[in-house]
PDB file of C-alpha atoms in Angstrom:
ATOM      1  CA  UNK A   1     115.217  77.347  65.617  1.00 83.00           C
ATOM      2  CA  UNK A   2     111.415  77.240  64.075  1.00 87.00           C
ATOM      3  CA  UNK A   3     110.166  76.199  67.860  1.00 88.00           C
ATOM      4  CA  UNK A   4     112.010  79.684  68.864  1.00 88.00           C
ATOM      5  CA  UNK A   5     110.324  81.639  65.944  1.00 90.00           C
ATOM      6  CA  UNK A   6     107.148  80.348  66.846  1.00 92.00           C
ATOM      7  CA  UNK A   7     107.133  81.267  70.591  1.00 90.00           C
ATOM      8  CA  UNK A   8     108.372  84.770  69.737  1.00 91.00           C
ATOM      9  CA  UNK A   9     106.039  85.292  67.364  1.00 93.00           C
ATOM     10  CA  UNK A  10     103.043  83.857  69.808  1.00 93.00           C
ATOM     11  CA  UNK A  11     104.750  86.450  72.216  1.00 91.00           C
ATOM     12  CA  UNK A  12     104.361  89.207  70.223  1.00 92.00           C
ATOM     13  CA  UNK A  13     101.084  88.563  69.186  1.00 91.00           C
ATOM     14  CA  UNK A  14      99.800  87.919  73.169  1.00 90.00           C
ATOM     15  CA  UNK A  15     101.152  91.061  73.700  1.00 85.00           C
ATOM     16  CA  UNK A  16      99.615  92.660  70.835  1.00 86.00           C
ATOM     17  CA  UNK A  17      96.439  91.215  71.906  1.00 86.00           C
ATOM     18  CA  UNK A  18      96.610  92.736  75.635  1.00 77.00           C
ATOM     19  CA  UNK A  19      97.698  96.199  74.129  1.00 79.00           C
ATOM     20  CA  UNK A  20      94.435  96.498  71.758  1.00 80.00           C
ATOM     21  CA  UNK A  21      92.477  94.780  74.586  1.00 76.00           C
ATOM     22  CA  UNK A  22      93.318  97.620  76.527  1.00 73.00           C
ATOM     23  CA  UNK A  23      92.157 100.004  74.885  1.00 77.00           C
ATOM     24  CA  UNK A  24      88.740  98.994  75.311  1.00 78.00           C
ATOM     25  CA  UNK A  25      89.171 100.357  78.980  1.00 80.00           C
ATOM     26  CA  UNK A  26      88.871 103.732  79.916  1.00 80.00           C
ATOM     27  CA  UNK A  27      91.096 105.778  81.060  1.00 81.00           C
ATOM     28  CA  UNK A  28      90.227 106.665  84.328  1.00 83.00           C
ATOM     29  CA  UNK A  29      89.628 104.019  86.714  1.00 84.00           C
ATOM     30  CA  UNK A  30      87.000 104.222  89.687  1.00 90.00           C
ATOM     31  CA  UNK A  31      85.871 102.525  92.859  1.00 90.00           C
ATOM     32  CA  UNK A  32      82.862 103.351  95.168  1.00 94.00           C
ATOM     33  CA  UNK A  33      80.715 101.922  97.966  1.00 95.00           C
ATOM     34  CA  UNK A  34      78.178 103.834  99.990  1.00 96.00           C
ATOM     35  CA  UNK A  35      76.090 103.619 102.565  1.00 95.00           C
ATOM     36  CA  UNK A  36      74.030 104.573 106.089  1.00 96.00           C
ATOM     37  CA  UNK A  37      75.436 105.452 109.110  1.00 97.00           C
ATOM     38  CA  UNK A  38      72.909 106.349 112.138  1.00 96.00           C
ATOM     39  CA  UNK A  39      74.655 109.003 113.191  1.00 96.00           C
ATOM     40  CA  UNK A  40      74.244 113.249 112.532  1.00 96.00           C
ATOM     41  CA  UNK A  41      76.300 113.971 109.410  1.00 96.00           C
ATOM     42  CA  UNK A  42      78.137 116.102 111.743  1.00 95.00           C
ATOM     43  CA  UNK A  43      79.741 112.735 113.727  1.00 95.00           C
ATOM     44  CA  UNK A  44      80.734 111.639 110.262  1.00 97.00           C
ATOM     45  CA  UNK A  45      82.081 114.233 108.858  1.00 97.00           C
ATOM     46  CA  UNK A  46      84.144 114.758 112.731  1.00 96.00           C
ATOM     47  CA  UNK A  47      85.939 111.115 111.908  1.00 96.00           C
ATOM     48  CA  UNK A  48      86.450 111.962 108.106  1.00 96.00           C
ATOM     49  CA  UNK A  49      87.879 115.259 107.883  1.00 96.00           C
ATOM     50  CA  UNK A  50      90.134 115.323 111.096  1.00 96.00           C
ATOM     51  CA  UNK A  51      93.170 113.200 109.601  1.00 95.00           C
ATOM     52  CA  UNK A  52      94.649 111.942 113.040  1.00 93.00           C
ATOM     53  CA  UNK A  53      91.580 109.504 112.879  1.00 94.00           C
ATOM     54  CA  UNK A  54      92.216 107.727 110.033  1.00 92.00           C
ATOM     55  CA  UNK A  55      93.984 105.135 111.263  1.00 90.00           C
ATOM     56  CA  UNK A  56      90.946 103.619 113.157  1.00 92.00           C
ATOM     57  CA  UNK A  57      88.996 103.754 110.294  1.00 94.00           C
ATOM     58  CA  UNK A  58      91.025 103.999 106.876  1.00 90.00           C
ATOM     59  CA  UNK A  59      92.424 100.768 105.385  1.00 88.00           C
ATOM     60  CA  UNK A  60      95.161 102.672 103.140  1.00 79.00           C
ATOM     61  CA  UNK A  61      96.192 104.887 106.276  1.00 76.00           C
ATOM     62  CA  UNK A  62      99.139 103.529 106.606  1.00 71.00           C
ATOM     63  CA  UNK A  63      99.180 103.167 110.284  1.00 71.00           C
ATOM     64  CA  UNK A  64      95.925 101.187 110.021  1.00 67.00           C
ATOM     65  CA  UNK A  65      97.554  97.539 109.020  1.00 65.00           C
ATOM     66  CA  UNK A  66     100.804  98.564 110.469  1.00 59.00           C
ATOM     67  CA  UNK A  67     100.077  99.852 113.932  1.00 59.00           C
ATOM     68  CA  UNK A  68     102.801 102.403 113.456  1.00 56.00           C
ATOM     69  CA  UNK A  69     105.323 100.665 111.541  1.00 57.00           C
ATOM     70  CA  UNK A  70     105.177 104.011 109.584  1.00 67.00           C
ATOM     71  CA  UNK A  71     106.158 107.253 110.446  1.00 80.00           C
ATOM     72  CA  UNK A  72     103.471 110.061 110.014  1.00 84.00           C
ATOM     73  CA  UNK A  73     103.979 114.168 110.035  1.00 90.00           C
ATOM     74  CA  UNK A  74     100.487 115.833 110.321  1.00 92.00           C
ATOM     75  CA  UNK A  75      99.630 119.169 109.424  1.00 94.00           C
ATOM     76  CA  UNK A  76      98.873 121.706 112.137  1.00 93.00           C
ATOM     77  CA  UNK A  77      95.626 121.571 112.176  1.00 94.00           C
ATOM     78  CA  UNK A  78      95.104 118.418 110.930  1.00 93.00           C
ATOM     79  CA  UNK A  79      91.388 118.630 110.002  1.00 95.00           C
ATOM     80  CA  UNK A  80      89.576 120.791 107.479  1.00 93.00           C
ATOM     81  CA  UNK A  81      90.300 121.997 104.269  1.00 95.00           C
ATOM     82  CA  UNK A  82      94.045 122.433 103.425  1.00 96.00           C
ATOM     83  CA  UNK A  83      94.782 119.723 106.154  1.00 96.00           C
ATOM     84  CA  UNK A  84      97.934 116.737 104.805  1.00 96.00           C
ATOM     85  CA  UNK A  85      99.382 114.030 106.266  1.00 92.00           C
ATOM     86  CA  UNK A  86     102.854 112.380 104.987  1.00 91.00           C
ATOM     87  CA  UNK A  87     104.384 108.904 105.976  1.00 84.00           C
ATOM     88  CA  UNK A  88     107.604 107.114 105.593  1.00 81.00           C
ATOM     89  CA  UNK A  89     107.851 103.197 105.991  1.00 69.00           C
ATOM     90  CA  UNK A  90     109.962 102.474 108.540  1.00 58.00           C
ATOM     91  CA  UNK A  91     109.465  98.483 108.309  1.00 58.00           C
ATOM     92  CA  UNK A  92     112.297  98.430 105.370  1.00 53.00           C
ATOM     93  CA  UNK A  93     110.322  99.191 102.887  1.00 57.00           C
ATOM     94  CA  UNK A  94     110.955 102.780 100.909  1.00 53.00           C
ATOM     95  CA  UNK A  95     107.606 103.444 100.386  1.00 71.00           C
ATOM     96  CA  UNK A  96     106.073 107.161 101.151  1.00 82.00           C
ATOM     97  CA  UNK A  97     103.260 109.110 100.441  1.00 87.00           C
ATOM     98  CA  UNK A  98     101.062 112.133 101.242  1.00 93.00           C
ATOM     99  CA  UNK A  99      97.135 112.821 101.823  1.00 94.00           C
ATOM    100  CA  UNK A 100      96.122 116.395 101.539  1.00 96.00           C
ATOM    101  CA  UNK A 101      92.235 117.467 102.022  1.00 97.00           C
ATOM    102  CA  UNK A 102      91.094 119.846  98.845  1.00 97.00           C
ATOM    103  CA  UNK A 103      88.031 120.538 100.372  1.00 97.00           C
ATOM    104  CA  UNK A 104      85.548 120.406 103.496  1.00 97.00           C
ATOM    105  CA  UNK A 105      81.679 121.368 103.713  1.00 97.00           C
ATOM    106  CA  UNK A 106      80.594 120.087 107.185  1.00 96.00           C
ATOM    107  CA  UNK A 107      77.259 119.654 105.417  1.00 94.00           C
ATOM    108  CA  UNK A 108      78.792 117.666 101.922  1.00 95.00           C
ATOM    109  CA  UNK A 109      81.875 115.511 103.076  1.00 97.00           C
ATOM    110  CA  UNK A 110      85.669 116.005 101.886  1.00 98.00           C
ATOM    111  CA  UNK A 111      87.455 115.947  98.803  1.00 98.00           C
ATOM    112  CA  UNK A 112      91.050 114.743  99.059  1.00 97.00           C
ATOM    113  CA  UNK A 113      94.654 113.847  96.960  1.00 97.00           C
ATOM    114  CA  UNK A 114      96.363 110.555  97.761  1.00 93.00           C
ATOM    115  CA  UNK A 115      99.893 110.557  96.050  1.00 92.00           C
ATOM    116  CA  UNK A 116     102.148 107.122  96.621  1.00 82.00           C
ATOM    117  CA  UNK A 117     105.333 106.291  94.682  1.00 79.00           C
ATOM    118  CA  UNK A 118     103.960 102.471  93.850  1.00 75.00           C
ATOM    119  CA  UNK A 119     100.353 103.719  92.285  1.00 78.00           C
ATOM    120  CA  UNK A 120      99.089 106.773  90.027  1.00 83.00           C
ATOM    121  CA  UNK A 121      97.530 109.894  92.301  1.00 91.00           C
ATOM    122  CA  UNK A 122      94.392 109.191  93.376  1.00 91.00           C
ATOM    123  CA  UNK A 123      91.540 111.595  94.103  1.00 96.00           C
ATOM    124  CA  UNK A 124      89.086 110.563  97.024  1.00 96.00           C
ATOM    125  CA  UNK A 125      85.993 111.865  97.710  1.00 97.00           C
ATOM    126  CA  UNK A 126      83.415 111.110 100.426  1.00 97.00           C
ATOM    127  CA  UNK A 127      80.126 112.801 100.061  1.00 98.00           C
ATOM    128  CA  UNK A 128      78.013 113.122 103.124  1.00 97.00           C
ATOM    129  CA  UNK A 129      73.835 113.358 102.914  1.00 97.00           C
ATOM    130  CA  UNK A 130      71.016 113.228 106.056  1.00 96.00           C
ATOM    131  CA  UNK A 131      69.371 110.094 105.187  1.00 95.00           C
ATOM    132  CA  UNK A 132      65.389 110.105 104.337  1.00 92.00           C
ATOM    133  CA  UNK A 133      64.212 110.363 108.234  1.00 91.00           C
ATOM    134  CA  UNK A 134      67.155 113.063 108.755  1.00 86.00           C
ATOM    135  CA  UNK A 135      68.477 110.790 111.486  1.00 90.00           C
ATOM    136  CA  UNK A 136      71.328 109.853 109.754  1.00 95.00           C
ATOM    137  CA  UNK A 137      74.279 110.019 107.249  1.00 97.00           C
ATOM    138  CA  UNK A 138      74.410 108.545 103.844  1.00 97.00           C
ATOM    139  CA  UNK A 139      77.601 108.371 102.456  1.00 97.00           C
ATOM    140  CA  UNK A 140      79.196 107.886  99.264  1.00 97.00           C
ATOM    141  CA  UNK A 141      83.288 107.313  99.049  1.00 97.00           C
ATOM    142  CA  UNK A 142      84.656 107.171  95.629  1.00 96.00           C
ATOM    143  CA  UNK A 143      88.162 107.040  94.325  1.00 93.00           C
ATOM    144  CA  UNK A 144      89.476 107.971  90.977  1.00 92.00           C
ATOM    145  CA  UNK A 145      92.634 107.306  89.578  1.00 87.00           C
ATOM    146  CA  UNK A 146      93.531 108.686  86.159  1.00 86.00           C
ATOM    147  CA  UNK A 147      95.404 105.481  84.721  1.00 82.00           C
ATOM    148  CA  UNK A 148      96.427 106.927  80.910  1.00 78.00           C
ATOM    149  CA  UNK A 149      97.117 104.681  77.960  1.00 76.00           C
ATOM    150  CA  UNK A 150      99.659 102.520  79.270  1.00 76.00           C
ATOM    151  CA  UNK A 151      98.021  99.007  79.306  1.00 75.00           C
ATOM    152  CA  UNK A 152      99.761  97.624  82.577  1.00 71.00           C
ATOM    153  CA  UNK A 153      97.942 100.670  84.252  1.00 75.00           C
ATOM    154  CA  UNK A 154      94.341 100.220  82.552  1.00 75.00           C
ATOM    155  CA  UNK A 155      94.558  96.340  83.318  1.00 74.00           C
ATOM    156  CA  UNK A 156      94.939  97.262  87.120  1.00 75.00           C
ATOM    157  CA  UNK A 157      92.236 100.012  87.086  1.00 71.00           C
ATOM    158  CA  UNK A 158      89.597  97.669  85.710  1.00 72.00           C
ATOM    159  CA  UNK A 159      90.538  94.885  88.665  1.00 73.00           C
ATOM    160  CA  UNK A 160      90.387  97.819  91.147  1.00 80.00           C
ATOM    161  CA  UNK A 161      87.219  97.448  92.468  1.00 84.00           C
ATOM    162  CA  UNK A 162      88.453  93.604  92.983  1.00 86.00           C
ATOM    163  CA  UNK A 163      91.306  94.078  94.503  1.00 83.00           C
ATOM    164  CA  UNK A 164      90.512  96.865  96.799  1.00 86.00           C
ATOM    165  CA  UNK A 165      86.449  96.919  97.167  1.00 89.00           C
ATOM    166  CA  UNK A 166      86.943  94.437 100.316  1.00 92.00           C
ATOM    167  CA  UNK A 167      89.108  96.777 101.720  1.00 91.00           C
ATOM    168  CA  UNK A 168      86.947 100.297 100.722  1.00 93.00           C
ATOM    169  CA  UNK A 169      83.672  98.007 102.422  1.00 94.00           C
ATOM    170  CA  UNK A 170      85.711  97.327 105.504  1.00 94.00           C
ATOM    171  CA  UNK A 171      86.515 100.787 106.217  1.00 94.00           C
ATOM    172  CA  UNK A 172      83.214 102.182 105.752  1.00 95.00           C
ATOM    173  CA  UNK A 173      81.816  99.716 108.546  1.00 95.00           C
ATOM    174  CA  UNK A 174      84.635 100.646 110.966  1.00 95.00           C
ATOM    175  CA  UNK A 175      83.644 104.558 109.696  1.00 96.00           C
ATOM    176  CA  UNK A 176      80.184 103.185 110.866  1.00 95.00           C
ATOM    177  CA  UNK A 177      81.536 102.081 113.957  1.00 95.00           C
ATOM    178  CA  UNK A 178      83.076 105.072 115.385  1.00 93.00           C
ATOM    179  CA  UNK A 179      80.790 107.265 114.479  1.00 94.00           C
ATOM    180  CA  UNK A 180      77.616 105.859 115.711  1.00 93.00           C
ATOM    181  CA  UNK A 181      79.802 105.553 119.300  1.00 90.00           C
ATOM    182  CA  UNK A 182      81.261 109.276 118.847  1.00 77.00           C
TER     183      UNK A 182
END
């Protein structure tokens, strides 16, 4: 009976412990990489704000990793401001979600809402600039995710950029990719 008492109360107090621990970080979690491409900004911005090219390019499209294991409904048009895309597993898993551009400036890059059952809604951005020589694009992708109080969600926005900066840096080379070759 004591051996019981004493690994609830160590429970309790580990949890304790992670709860004030958490509090320490904030509230809204962010991850970012940037970049050159040597292409115009207007080659970029062709591959980011037309949504039926994501999949080339995005790793959280989710035809990217699946090679259309997902089902996807574009809007008509699918580029530009106002533009979505939704997608239903279709590999067993219920998962669905929805990508909706906010805003466009051919000359600053795209704004965008990611909403997925599994995660909190995330906010993307991508900011597009001519580099120094004006021969090409630097480029700045960011993605917030308002995590709240609840420690659980804090703890995974301060491992983001570990557990999805691998994947943010291997999309912005493929972005490279394609649009020094568009």
């Amino acid at each position: 009976m004591r051996l019981l008492k004493m690994f609830l109360t160590a429970a309790l107090v580990l949890i304790l412990l992670v709860f004030l621990l958490s509090l320490l970080f904030p509230s809204v979690a962010r991850l970012e990489r940037s970049g050159s491409i040597d292409a115009p900004v207007s080659a970029v911005f062709a591959q980011v704000s037309d949504l039926k090219t994501w999949p080339a390019w995005n790793p959280w499209d989710p035809a990217y990793r699946t090679g259309g294991a997902s089902m996807q409904q574009y809007s008509d048009p699918a580029t530009g401001k106002g533009a979505w895309f939704t997608w239903s597993n279709t590999a067993g898993r219920n998962a669905s979600g929805r990508v909706e551009i906010v805003s466009a400036d051919p000359q600053k890059g795209i704004e965008y809402n990611m909403t997925h059952p599994a995660m909190k809604p995330v906010k993307g951005i991508i900011e597009l600039k001519p580099t120094t020589d004006g021969k090409g694009t630097a480029i700045l992708w960011r993605l917030e995710a308002k995590v709240g109080m609840t420690p659980w969600w804090k703890l995974r926005g301060f491992l983001m950029d570990r557990m999805f900066g691998e994947s943010m840096e291997e999309g912005l080379n493929k972005l490279k990719t394609l649009s020094e070759n568009y």
